[in-house]
mmCIF file of C-alpha atoms in Angstrom:
data_model
loop_
_atom_site.group_PDB
_atom_site.id
_atom_site.type_symbol
_atom_site.label_atom_id
_atom_site.label_comp_id
_atom_site.label_asym_id
_atom_site.label_seq_id
_atom_site.Cartn_x
_atom_site.Cartn_y
_atom_site.Cartn_z
ATOM 1 C CA MET A 1 -10.548 -8.680 34.742
ATOM 2 C CA PRO A 2 -10.976 -4.672 34.015
ATOM 3 C CA VAL A 3 -7.926 -2.787 33.644
ATOM 4 C CA GLU A 4 -7.808 -0.313 36.344
ATOM 5 C CA ILE A 5 -4.359 0.911 35.809
ATOM 6 C CA HIS A 6 -1.953 0.414 32.853
ATOM 7 C CA PRO A 7 2.241 1.373 32.549
ATOM 8 C CA VAL A 8 1.441 2.809 29.620
ATOM 9 C CA ALA A 9 -2.264 3.413 27.692
ATOM 10 C CA ASP A 10 -3.871 6.678 28.212
ATOM 11 C CA SER A 11 -6.914 5.106 28.173
ATOM 12 C CA TRP A 12 -8.457 1.782 27.328
ATOM 13 C CA PRO A 13 -12.002 1.300 26.941
ATOM 14 C CA ASP A 14 -14.056 -1.562 26.186
ATOM 15 C CA GLY A 15 -11.675 -4.264 23.832
ATOM 16 C CA LEU A 16 -9.116 -0.900 23.401
ATOM 17 C CA LEU A 17 -5.642 -0.021 24.686
ATOM 18 C CA VAL A 18 -5.973 3.859 23.594
ATOM 19 C CA TYR A 19 -1.815 6.082 23.084
ATOM 20 C CA GLU A 20 -1.974 9.302 22.700
ATOM 21 C CA ALA A 21 1.739 10.676 20.539
ATOM 22 C CA ARG A 22 1.996 14.182 20.750
ATOM 23 C CA HIS A 23 5.396 14.509 18.394
ATOM 24 C CA GLU A 24 5.589 15.448 14.562
ATOM 25 C CA SER A 25 6.935 11.845 14.118
ATOM 26 C CA THR A 26 5.521 8.999 15.804
ATOM 27 C CA VAL A 27 8.696 5.939 15.298
ATOM 28 C CA LEU A 28 8.090 2.509 16.776
ATOM 29 C CA SER A 29 9.624 3.303 20.199
ATOM 30 C CA ALA A 30 10.499 0.597 23.416
ATOM 31 C CA PRO A 31 7.765 2.218 24.919
ATOM 32 C CA LEU A 32 5.055 2.068 21.602
ATOM 33 C CA ARG A 33 6.271 -1.487 20.204
ATOM 34 C CA ALA A 34 5.751 -2.383 24.816
ATOM 35 C CA PHE A 35 2.006 -1.032 23.751
ATOM 36 C CA ILE A 36 1.313 -2.093 20.939
ATOM 37 C CA ASP A 37 2.584 -6.171 21.905
ATOM 38 C CA ASP A 38 0.487 -5.814 25.698
ATOM 39 C CA ALA A 39 -2.899 -5.102 23.822
ATOM 40 C CA ARG A 40 -2.233 -8.327 21.291
ATOM 41 C CA GLU A 41 -2.230 -10.187 24.345
ATOM 42 C CA SER A 42 -4.295 -9.003 26.265
ATOM 43 C CA ASP A 43 -7.107 -9.534 23.341
ATOM 44 C CA ARG A 44 -7.727 -5.482 22.691
ATOM 45 C CA ARG A 45 -6.699 -3.422 19.962
ATOM 46 C CA PRO A 46 -4.343 -0.687 20.194
ATOM 47 C CA VAL A 47 -5.271 2.783 18.945
ATOM 48 C CA LEU A 48 -2.800 5.246 18.191
ATOM 49 C CA VAL A 49 -3.848 9.245 18.586
ATOM 50 C CA THR A 50 -1.372 11.561 16.757
ATOM 51 C CA PRO A 51 -1.557 15.751 15.935
ATOM 52 C CA ALA A 52 -2.573 15.811 12.918
ATOM 53 C CA THR A 53 0.006 16.783 10.712
ATOM 54 C CA SER A 54 1.678 14.373 12.557
ATOM 55 C CA MET A 55 3.568 11.446 10.282
ATOM 56 C CA ILE A 56 3.998 7.732 11.776
ATOM 57 C CA SER A 57 7.261 5.388 10.447
ATOM 58 C CA TRP A 58 6.332 3.134 8.467
ATOM 59 C CA ALA A 59 8.070 0.514 11.568
ATOM 60 C CA VAL A 60 4.741 1.344 13.893
ATOM 61 C CA ALA A 61 2.327 1.591 11.048
ATOM 62 C CA GLU A 62 2.372 -2.133 10.212
ATOM 63 C CA ARG A 63 3.078 -2.789 14.029
ATOM 64 C CA LEU A 64 -0.539 -1.386 13.883
ATOM 65 C CA ARG A 65 -1.443 -4.096 11.423
ATOM 66 C CA GLU A 66 -0.584 -7.001 12.889
ATOM 67 C CA ALA A 67 -2.289 -5.706 15.123
ATOM 68 C CA ASP A 68 -5.495 -4.499 13.872
ATOM 69 C CA GLY A 69 -5.493 -1.826 15.338
ATOM 70 C CA MET A 70 -6.012 1.823 14.547
ATOM 71 C CA TRP A 71 -3.619 4.781 13.648
ATOM 72 C CA THR A 72 -6.247 8.086 14.035
ATOM 73 C CA VAL A 73 -4.745 12.383 14.912
ATOM 74 C CA ARG A 74 -6.687 14.192 16.590
ATOM 75 C CA THR A 75 -7.780 18.358 15.436
ATOM 76 C CA LEU A 76 -6.257 21.467 17.440
ATOM 77 C CA ASP A 77 -9.897 21.488 18.250
ATOM 78 C CA GLY A 78 -10.235 17.557 19.645
ATOM 79 C CA ARG A 79 -12.439 15.920 16.861
ATOM 80 C CA LEU A 80 -10.692 12.146 15.901
ATOM 81 C CA PHE A 81 -10.715 11.321 12.920
ATOM 82 C CA ASN A 82 -9.063 8.262 11.210
ATOM 83 C CA ALA A 83 -5.783 8.376 9.474
ATOM 84 C CA LEU A 84 -6.293 6.138 7.429
ATOM 85 C CA SER A 85 -9.106 7.344 5.583
ATOM 86 C CA GLY A 86 -10.081 10.018 6.993
ATOM 87 C CA TYR A 87 -13.852 10.219 8.407
ATOM 88 C CA GLU A 88 -14.580 11.696 11.307
ATOM 89 C CA ALA A 89 -14.989 8.763 14.471
ATOM 90 C CA ALA A 90 -17.156 9.950 17.350
ATOM 91 C CA SER A 91 -14.882 7.673 20.293
ATOM 92 C CA PRO A 92 -12.539 4.717 19.580
ATOM 93 C CA ALA A 93 -14.638 2.528 19.289
ATOM 94 C CA GLU A 94 -16.393 4.245 15.708
ATOM 95 C CA LEU A 95 -13.127 3.766 14.520
ATOM 96 C CA TRP A 96 -14.289 0.613 12.838
ATOM 97 C CA ILE A 97 -17.303 1.255 11.736
ATOM 98 C CA GLU A 98 -18.869 2.390 8.437
ATOM 99 C CA PRO A 99 -18.932 6.044 8.544
ATOM 100 C CA THR A 100 -21.579 7.651 6.975
ATOM 101 C CA GLU A 101 -23.011 9.985 3.027
ATOM 102 C CA TYR A 102 -22.014 12.621 6.066
ATOM 103 C CA ALA A 103 -19.274 11.726 7.785
ATOM 104 C CA MET A 104 -16.731 14.417 7.957
ATOM 105 C CA ARG A 105 -12.989 14.210 6.019
ATOM 106 C CA LEU A 106 -9.999 16.196 6.468
ATOM 107 C CA ASP A 107 -9.092 18.379 4.708
ATOM 108 C CA THR A 108 -5.421 16.679 2.422
ATOM 109 C CA PHE A 109 -8.174 13.330 1.680
ATOM 110 C CA HIS A 110 -10.331 15.162 -0.620
ATOM 111 C CA GLY A 111 -8.707 15.530 -3.893
ATOM 112 C CA ALA A 112 -6.903 12.952 -5.544
ATOM 113 C CA PRO A 113 -3.061 12.006 -4.111
ATOM 114 C CA SER A 114 -0.635 13.608 -5.229
ATOM 115 C CA GLY A 115 3.614 14.197 -4.181
ATOM 116 C CA GLY A 116 5.327 10.941 -1.755
ATOM 117 C CA GLY A 117 8.235 8.852 -2.721
ATOM 118 C CA ALA A 118 7.764 5.975 -5.075
ATOM 119 C CA TYR A 119 9.069 2.272 -2.976
ATOM 120 C CA LEU A 120 8.916 -1.259 -4.031
ATOM 121 C CA SER A 121 7.431 -2.775 -1.574
ATOM 122 C CA LEU A 122 8.907 -6.116 -0.703
ATOM 123 C CA ASP A 123 7.369 -9.364 1.271
ATOM 124 C CA VAL A 124 9.413 -12.281 0.755
ATOM 125 C CA TYR A 125 8.839 -16.193 2.975
ATOM 126 C CA ALA A 126 12.040 -17.796 2.166
ATOM 127 C CA ARG A 127 13.117 -20.889 4.359
ATOM 128 C CA GLU A 128 16.373 -21.651 5.473
ATOM 129 C CA ARG A 129 17.286 -24.757 7.350
ATOM 130 C CA ALA A 130 18.107 -25.491 10.917
ATOM 131 C CA SER A 131 21.414 -25.568 11.343
ATOM 132 C CA ALA A 132 24.616 -23.819 13.191
ATOM 133 C CA SER A 133 25.981 -22.473 10.052
ATOM 134 C CA THR A 134 22.250 -20.729 9.143
ATOM 135 C CA ARG A 135 23.287 -16.963 8.586
ATOM 136 C CA PHE A 136 20.033 -14.000 8.166
ATOM 137 C CA GLY A 137 19.880 -11.342 6.882
ATOM 138 C CA GLY A 138 21.483 -12.728 3.867
ATOM 139 C CA LEU A 139 18.536 -12.454 1.781
ATOM 140 C CA ALA A 140 17.572 -9.188 3.058
ATOM 141 C CA GLU A 141 21.465 -7.850 1.989
ATOM 142 C CA SER A 142 20.987 -8.833 -1.260
ATOM 143 C CA LEU A 143 17.252 -7.345 -2.725
ATOM 144 C CA VAL A 144 18.125 -4.111 -0.963
ATOM 145 C CA GLN A 145 21.560 -4.212 -3.204
ATOM 146 C CA ALA A 146 19.922 -5.955 -6.235
ATOM 147 C CA LEU A 147 17.084 -2.369 -6.046
ATOM 148 C CA GLY A 148 20.645 -0.716 -6.803
ATOM 149 C CA ALA A 149 19.885 1.158 -2.625
ATOM 150 C CA GLU A 150 22.952 1.921 0.038
ATOM 151 C CA GLY A 151 23.118 -0.839 1.397
ATOM 152 C CA LEU A 152 21.649 -1.543 4.793
ATOM 153 C CA GLU A 153 23.159 0.484 7.406
ATOM 154 C CA SER A 154 22.310 -0.810 11.287
ATOM 155 C CA TRP A 155 19.718 -3.003 13.071
ATOM 156 C CA GLY A 156 17.627 -2.648 15.994
ATOM 157 C CA LEU A 157 14.384 -4.121 17.984
ATOM 158 C CA GLN A 158 12.591 -0.325 17.565
ATOM 159 C CA GLU A 159 13.860 2.511 16.189
ATOM 160 C CA PRO A 160 15.679 4.457 16.400
ATOM 161 C CA THR A 161 17.719 1.146 14.765
ATOM 162 C CA THR A 162 20.157 2.090 16.874
ATOM 163 C CA ARG A 163 22.540 -1.365 16.422
ATOM 164 C CA ARG A 164 25.335 -1.225 13.200
ATOM 165 C CA TRP A 165 24.823 -3.317 10.248
ATOM 166 C CA ASP A 166 26.569 -6.566 10.945
ATOM 167 C CA PRO A 167 24.203 -10.187 10.035
ATOM 168 C CA SER A 168 25.948 -12.650 12.537
ATOM 169 C CA GLU A 169 24.802 -10.200 15.069
ATOM 170 C CA LEU A 170 21.245 -10.163 13.847
ATOM 171 C CA THR A 171 22.037 -14.261 14.070
ATOM 172 C CA ALA A 172 22.732 -14.256 17.554
ATOM 173 C CA SER A 173 19.263 -12.642 18.178
ATOM 174 C CA LEU A 174 16.993 -14.138 16.378
ATOM 175 C CA ARG A 175 18.109 -17.603 17.527
ATOM 176 C CA SER A 176 17.741 -16.030 21.241
ATOM 177 C CA GLN A 177 14.032 -16.170 20.672
ATOM 178 C CA MET A 178 13.657 -18.784 19.364
ATOM 179 C CA PRO A 179 11.373 -21.355 18.032
ATOM 180 C CA VAL A 180 9.377 -17.356 16.798
ATOM 181 C CA THR A 181 10.772 -14.532 17.025
ATOM 182 C CA SER A 182 9.136 -10.829 16.594
ATOM 183 C CA PRO A 183 10.151 -8.227 13.972
ATOM 184 C CA HIS A 184 13.525 -7.279 14.130
ATOM 185 C CA TYR A 185 13.965 -4.075 11.879
ATOM 186 C CA LEU A 186 16.141 -2.471 9.168
ATOM 187 C CA SER A 187 17.550 0.402 8.207
ATOM 188 C CA GLY A 188 19.328 1.998 5.175
ATOM 189 C CA PRO A 189 20.795 5.682 4.871
ATOM 190 C CA ASP A 190 18.151 5.887 1.470
ATOM 191 C CA GLY A 191 15.079 5.477 4.170
ATOM 192 C CA THR A 192 14.961 1.823 3.249
ATOM 193 C CA VAL A 193 13.132 -0.235 6.322
ATOM 194 C CA LEU A 194 13.237 -4.182 6.322
ATOM 195 C CA SER A 195 11.262 -6.600 8.734
ATOM 196 C CA THR A 196 12.662 -9.785 10.031
ATOM 197 C CA GLU A 197 11.510 -13.199 11.416
ATOM 198 C CA VAL A 198 12.103 -15.891 11.852
ATOM 199 C CA ALA A 199 10.102 -19.087 13.321
ATOM 200 C CA ARG A 200 10.798 -22.790 13.354
ATOM 201 C CA THR A 201 8.414 -25.488 11.456
ATOM 202 C CA SER A 202 9.012 -28.835 11.837
ATOM 203 C CA SER A 203 10.656 -28.958 8.371
ATOM 204 C CA GLY A 204 13.146 -26.138 9.214
ATOM 205 C CA LEU A 205 12.990 -22.529 9.482
ATOM 206 C CA LEU A 206 10.363 -19.955 7.664
ATOM 207 C CA GLU A 207 12.152 -16.651 7.204
ATOM 208 C CA HIS A 208 9.388 -13.377 6.405
ATOM 209 C CA THR A 209 10.725 -10.871 5.002
ATOM 210 C CA ARG A 210 9.036 -7.136 5.124
ATOM 211 C CA GLY A 211 9.890 -4.019 3.677
ATOM 212 C CA MET A 212 10.108 -0.635 1.238
ATOM 213 C CA VAL A 213 13.545 0.289 -0.815
ATOM 214 C CA PRO A 214 13.434 4.009 -2.398
ATOM 215 C CA ILE A 215 12.780 4.459 -6.180
ATOM 216 C CA GLY A 216 12.192 8.297 -6.817
ATOM 217 C CA GLU A 217 9.547 10.129 -6.975
ATOM 218 C CA PHE A 218 5.440 8.565 -7.407
ATOM 219 C CA ASP A 219 4.199 10.970 -9.894
ATOM 220 C CA ARG A 220 7.219 10.133 -11.784
ATOM 221 C CA GLN A 221 6.826 6.464 -11.231
ATOM 222 C CA LEU A 222 2.324 7.133 -12.467
ATOM 223 C CA GLU A 223 4.327 8.886 -15.706
ATOM 224 C CA ALA A 224 6.098 6.213 -16.547
ATOM 225 C CA GLY A 225 3.142 3.383 -16.340
ATOM 226 C CA GLY A 226 3.375 2.487 -13.124
ATOM 227 C CA ALA A 227 3.132 -0.660 -12.062
ATOM 228 C CA SER A 228 3.516 -2.218 -15.493
ATOM 229 C CA HIS A 229 6.609 -0.556 -16.376
ATOM 230 C CA LEU A 230 7.962 -0.908 -12.985
ATOM 231 C CA ALA A 231 7.110 -4.994 -13.501
ATOM 232 C CA ARG A 232 9.457 -5.745 -16.344
ATOM 233 C CA HIS A 233 12.764 -2.699 -14.624
ATOM 234 C CA PRO A 234 16.529 -5.132 -14.898
ATOM 235 C CA ARG A 235 16.467 -4.534 -11.485
ATOM 236 C CA LEU A 236 13.990 -6.322 -9.910
ATOM 237 C CA GLU A 237 14.587 -8.443 -12.274
ATOM 238 C CA LYS A 238 18.022 -8.712 -11.304
ATOM 239 C CA ALA A 239 16.990 -8.950 -7.878
ATOM 240 C CA LEU A 240 14.288 -11.452 -7.662
ATOM 241 C CA VAL A 241 16.338 -13.544 -10.017
ATOM 242 C CA GLU A 242 18.802 -13.455 -6.927
ATOM 243 C CA LEU A 243 16.524 -14.472 -4.539
ATOM 244 C CA ALA A 244 15.661 -18.094 -6.533
ATOM 245 C CA GLN A 245 19.194 -18.695 -7.298
ATOM 246 C CA SER A 246 20.353 -18.065 -4.098
ATOM 247 C CA PHE A 247 17.588 -19.138 -1.732
ATOM 248 C CA ARG A 248 14.519 -20.918 -0.694
ATOM 249 C CA PRO A 249 11.484 -18.475 -1.666
ATOM 250 C CA THR A 250 7.996 -20.163 -0.711
ATOM 251 C CA VAL A 251 6.515 -16.788 -2.014
ATOM 252 C CA ALA A 252 7.696 -13.142 -2.589
ATOM 253 C CA MET A 253 5.917 -10.616 -4.067
ATOM 254 C CA VAL A 254 6.190 -6.704 -4.780
ATOM 255 C CA SER A 255 4.195 -3.873 -5.615
ATOM 256 C CA LEU A 256 4.436 -0.052 -5.680
ATOM 257 C CA ALA A 257 3.434 1.819 -3.354
ATOM 258 C CA GLN A 258 3.806 5.454 -2.339
ATOM 259 C CA ALA A 259 5.256 6.913 1.656
ATOM 260 C CA VAL A 260 6.203 9.849 2.727
ATOM 261 C CA ARG A 261 10.315 10.225 2.904
ATOM 262 C CA THR A 262 11.419 12.341 5.498
ATOM 263 C CA GLY A 263 15.106 13.075 6.850
ATOM 264 C CA ARG A 264 13.384 11.305 9.765
ATOM 265 C CA GLY A 265 12.553 7.860 7.931
ATOM 266 C CA THR A 266 9.567 6.550 6.068
ATOM 267 C CA GLY A 267 6.250 6.597 7.163
ATOM 268 C CA GLN A 268 2.902 7.723 5.899
ATOM 269 C CA ARG A 269 0.981 10.717 6.974
ATOM 270 C CA ALA A 270 -2.622 11.603 7.464
ATOM 271 C CA ALA A 271 -3.277 11.996 3.676
ATOM 272 C CA ALA A 272 -5.164 11.003 0.356
ATOM 273 C CA ARG A 273 -2.396 7.757 -1.043
ATOM 274 C CA TRP A 274 -2.132 5.834 -3.502
ATOM 275 C CA PRO A 275 -3.192 2.221 -2.485
ATOM 276 C CA ASP A 276 -0.729 -0.709 -3.537
ATOM 277 C CA GLN A 277 0.269 -1.842 -6.876
ATOM 278 C CA PRO A 278 1.200 -5.446 -6.887
ATOM 279 C CA VAL A 279 4.153 -5.474 -9.760
ATOM 280 C CA ALA A 280 5.476 -8.699 -9.629
ATOM 281 C CA VAL A 281 5.785 -11.973 -7.889
ATOM 282 C CA LEU A 282 7.779 -15.066 -7.920
ATOM 283 C CA ILE A 283 6.110 -18.950 -6.723
ATOM 284 C CA GLY A 284 9.389 -20.144 -4.804
ATOM 285 C CA ALA A 285 10.125 -24.775 -6.132
ATOM 286 C CA ARG A 286 8.384 -26.378 -3.684
ATOM 287 C CA GLY A 287 4.286 -24.109 -5.062
ATOM 288 C CA VAL A 288 5.711 -25.310 -8.686
ATOM 289 C CA ARG A 289 5.456 -28.053 -7.361
ATOM 290 C CA ASP A 290 2.773 -28.905 -5.803
ATOM 291 C CA LEU A 291 0.586 -26.511 -8.109
ATOM 292 C CA ASP A 292 1.681 -28.685 -11.306
ATOM 293 C CA LEU A 293 2.320 -25.856 -13.298
ATOM 294 C CA ASP A 294 1.953 -26.000 -17.872
ATOM 295 C CA LEU A 295 4.299 -22.664 -18.666
ATOM 296 C CA ASP A 296 2.751 -22.986 -22.039
ATOM 297 C CA ALA A 297 -0.142 -22.152 -21.315
ATOM 298 C CA LEU A 298 0.513 -20.280 -18.246
ATOM 299 C CA SER A 299 2.241 -18.379 -20.760
ATOM 300 C CA GLN A 300 -0.539 -18.060 -23.976
ATOM 301 C CA ARG A 301 -2.106 -15.246 -21.145
ATOM 302 C CA HIS A 302 0.724 -13.882 -18.773
ATOM 303 C CA ASP A 303 3.736 -12.369 -19.047
ATOM 304 C CA VAL A 304 5.774 -15.777 -16.604
ATOM 305 C CA THR A 305 9.316 -17.059 -16.703
ATOM 306 C CA HIS A 306 11.119 -20.018 -14.905
ATOM 307 C CA VAL A 307 13.887 -18.703 -12.740
ATOM 308 C CA GLY A 308 16.076 -20.114 -10.385
ATOM 309 C CA SER A 309 18.051 -23.853 -11.437
ATOM 310 C CA ARG A 310 17.346 -26.110 -13.210
ATOM 311 C CA ARG A 311 16.406 -29.000 -10.208
ATOM 312 C CA ALA A 312 14.453 -26.539 -8.453
ATOM 313 C CA PRO A 313 12.383 -23.839 -10.834
ATOM 314 C CA CYS A 314 10.640 -20.604 -9.525
ATOM 315 C CA VAL A 315 8.675 -18.872 -11.511
ATOM 316 C CA LEU A 316 8.128 -15.499 -12.171
ATOM 317 C CA LEU A 317 5.152 -13.631 -12.973
ATOM 318 C CA ARG A 318 4.673 -10.312 -14.588
ATOM 319 C CA PHE A 319 2.201 -7.502 -14.204
ATOM 320 C CA SER A 320 3.168 -5.977 -17.038
ATOM 321 C CA GLY A 321 0.644 -6.508 -19.765
ATOM 322 C CA PRO A 322 -1.627 -3.519 -20.458
ATOM 323 C CA ASP A 323 -5.030 -4.001 -18.366
ATOM 324 C CA PRO A 324 -4.693 -2.501 -15.479
ATOM 325 C CA VAL A 325 -3.000 -4.279 -12.943
ATOM 326 C CA TRP A 326 -5.573 -5.631 -9.750
ATOM 327 C CA HIS A 327 -7.537 -7.092 -12.828
ATOM 328 C CA GLN A 328 -4.164 -9.375 -14.625
ATOM 329 C CA PHE A 329 -3.385 -10.609 -10.600
ATOM 330 C CA ALA A 330 -7.132 -11.343 -10.444
ATOM 331 C CA ALA A 331 -6.587 -12.959 -13.256
ATOM 332 C CA PHE A 332 -3.880 -15.253 -12.817
ATOM 333 C CA THR A 333 -4.644 -16.694 -9.576
ATOM 334 C CA HIS A 334 -8.635 -18.117 -11.549
ATOM 335 C CA ASP A 335 -6.291 -19.357 -14.437
ATOM 336 C CA LEU A 336 -4.444 -21.331 -10.627
ATOM 337 C CA ASP A 337 -7.515 -22.453 -9.070
ATOM 338 C CA GLU A 338 -6.911 -19.461 -6.260
ATOM 339 C CA GLU A 339 -8.365 -22.360 -3.617
ATOM 340 C CA ARG A 340 -5.254 -24.741 -4.905
ATOM 341 C CA LEU A 341 -3.385 -21.793 -5.608
ATOM 342 C CA ALA A 342 -3.668 -21.037 -1.790
ATOM 343 C CA SER A 343 -3.345 -23.638 -0.291
ATOM 344 C CA ALA A 344 0.126 -24.217 -2.093
ATOM 345 C CA LEU A 345 1.418 -21.561 -0.846
ATOM 346 C CA ALA A 346 0.453 -21.303 2.573
ATOM 347 C CA VAL A 347 2.763 -20.743 5.021
ATOM 348 C CA ASP A 348 2.176 -21.919 8.860
ATOM 349 C CA PHE A 349 3.552 -18.561 9.965
ATOM 350 C CA ALA A 350 0.921 -16.930 11.296
ATOM 351 C CA ARG A 351 -0.299 -19.886 13.415
ATOM 352 C CA LEU A 352 3.675 -19.775 15.246
ATOM 353 C CA GLN A 353 2.738 -16.527 15.903
ATOM 354 C CA GLU A 354 -0.127 -17.626 17.771
ATOM 355 C CA ALA A 355 2.321 -18.909 20.104
ATOM 356 C CA ASP A 356 4.818 -15.986 20.436
#
């Protein structure tokens, strides 16, 4: 049915909903969150339009990615550019079309990326028992503290996160949204940003925590060796060992990411940036069992070790070798058989989200 009016969107070309933000910093406000959620529910793609000099928060970028949406910027002369690739688009509908070799590109995408903050990008799936005593937020706290960040200070369902950090209140909010919750956002004073969502499965509860923890300047991390250097960092090893010992991870992935840090939070601008680089992967006990891993054989080709308890060991893989990190990642998945790995580590969170 054609859309005649919309309470939040500024326009609605075929298959899209377009939201115009005119501030220098765009966060996941209640109206913007409602806009993206409505686009998903109506099977449309959300398009966020901001000024070319604007910054969007990490939460906005994540929400758009999950909704298969797009961020575009408008220059002073009214032209639209894809904020992720920098290429011009004649209309929002053309944002998903491959640009031609003659397509115009924003000046901020010329030359090698530089500057910005270095972050550890975290993506963790963990299982919990479906019991009255189960609490959430501890996994995020453990990771943040072990990585040496300043801790968490607030949480909320949108930004700015205004509720004082309290795992009990977070748990109560997540429980109220079962069987599938929406993302709850957690923030720290140093630019740490995380999201946590939970779903009920046939075997208990599945928690998904993603986020970014600052670790200094990006250029300095590159000079020190980038992802390969970080793979052996003591704090990262401590964080993943504690995750294996104190929780029930299915899989945890850590990458080195570049982001912008300002007084208004952590996010990104429409400019060239380095792609994320894999640092380490933790395979939970269930995956270790299902894959029937031969640790001795893997250790001859990869930097792997057992962590966690003896009864339910996890495997920690570090991309610390001399080869490019993506080559190391591809070699590891090949050695484990990609199809078998995907099957063993599969999580049903995406399927359950469809029911949200």
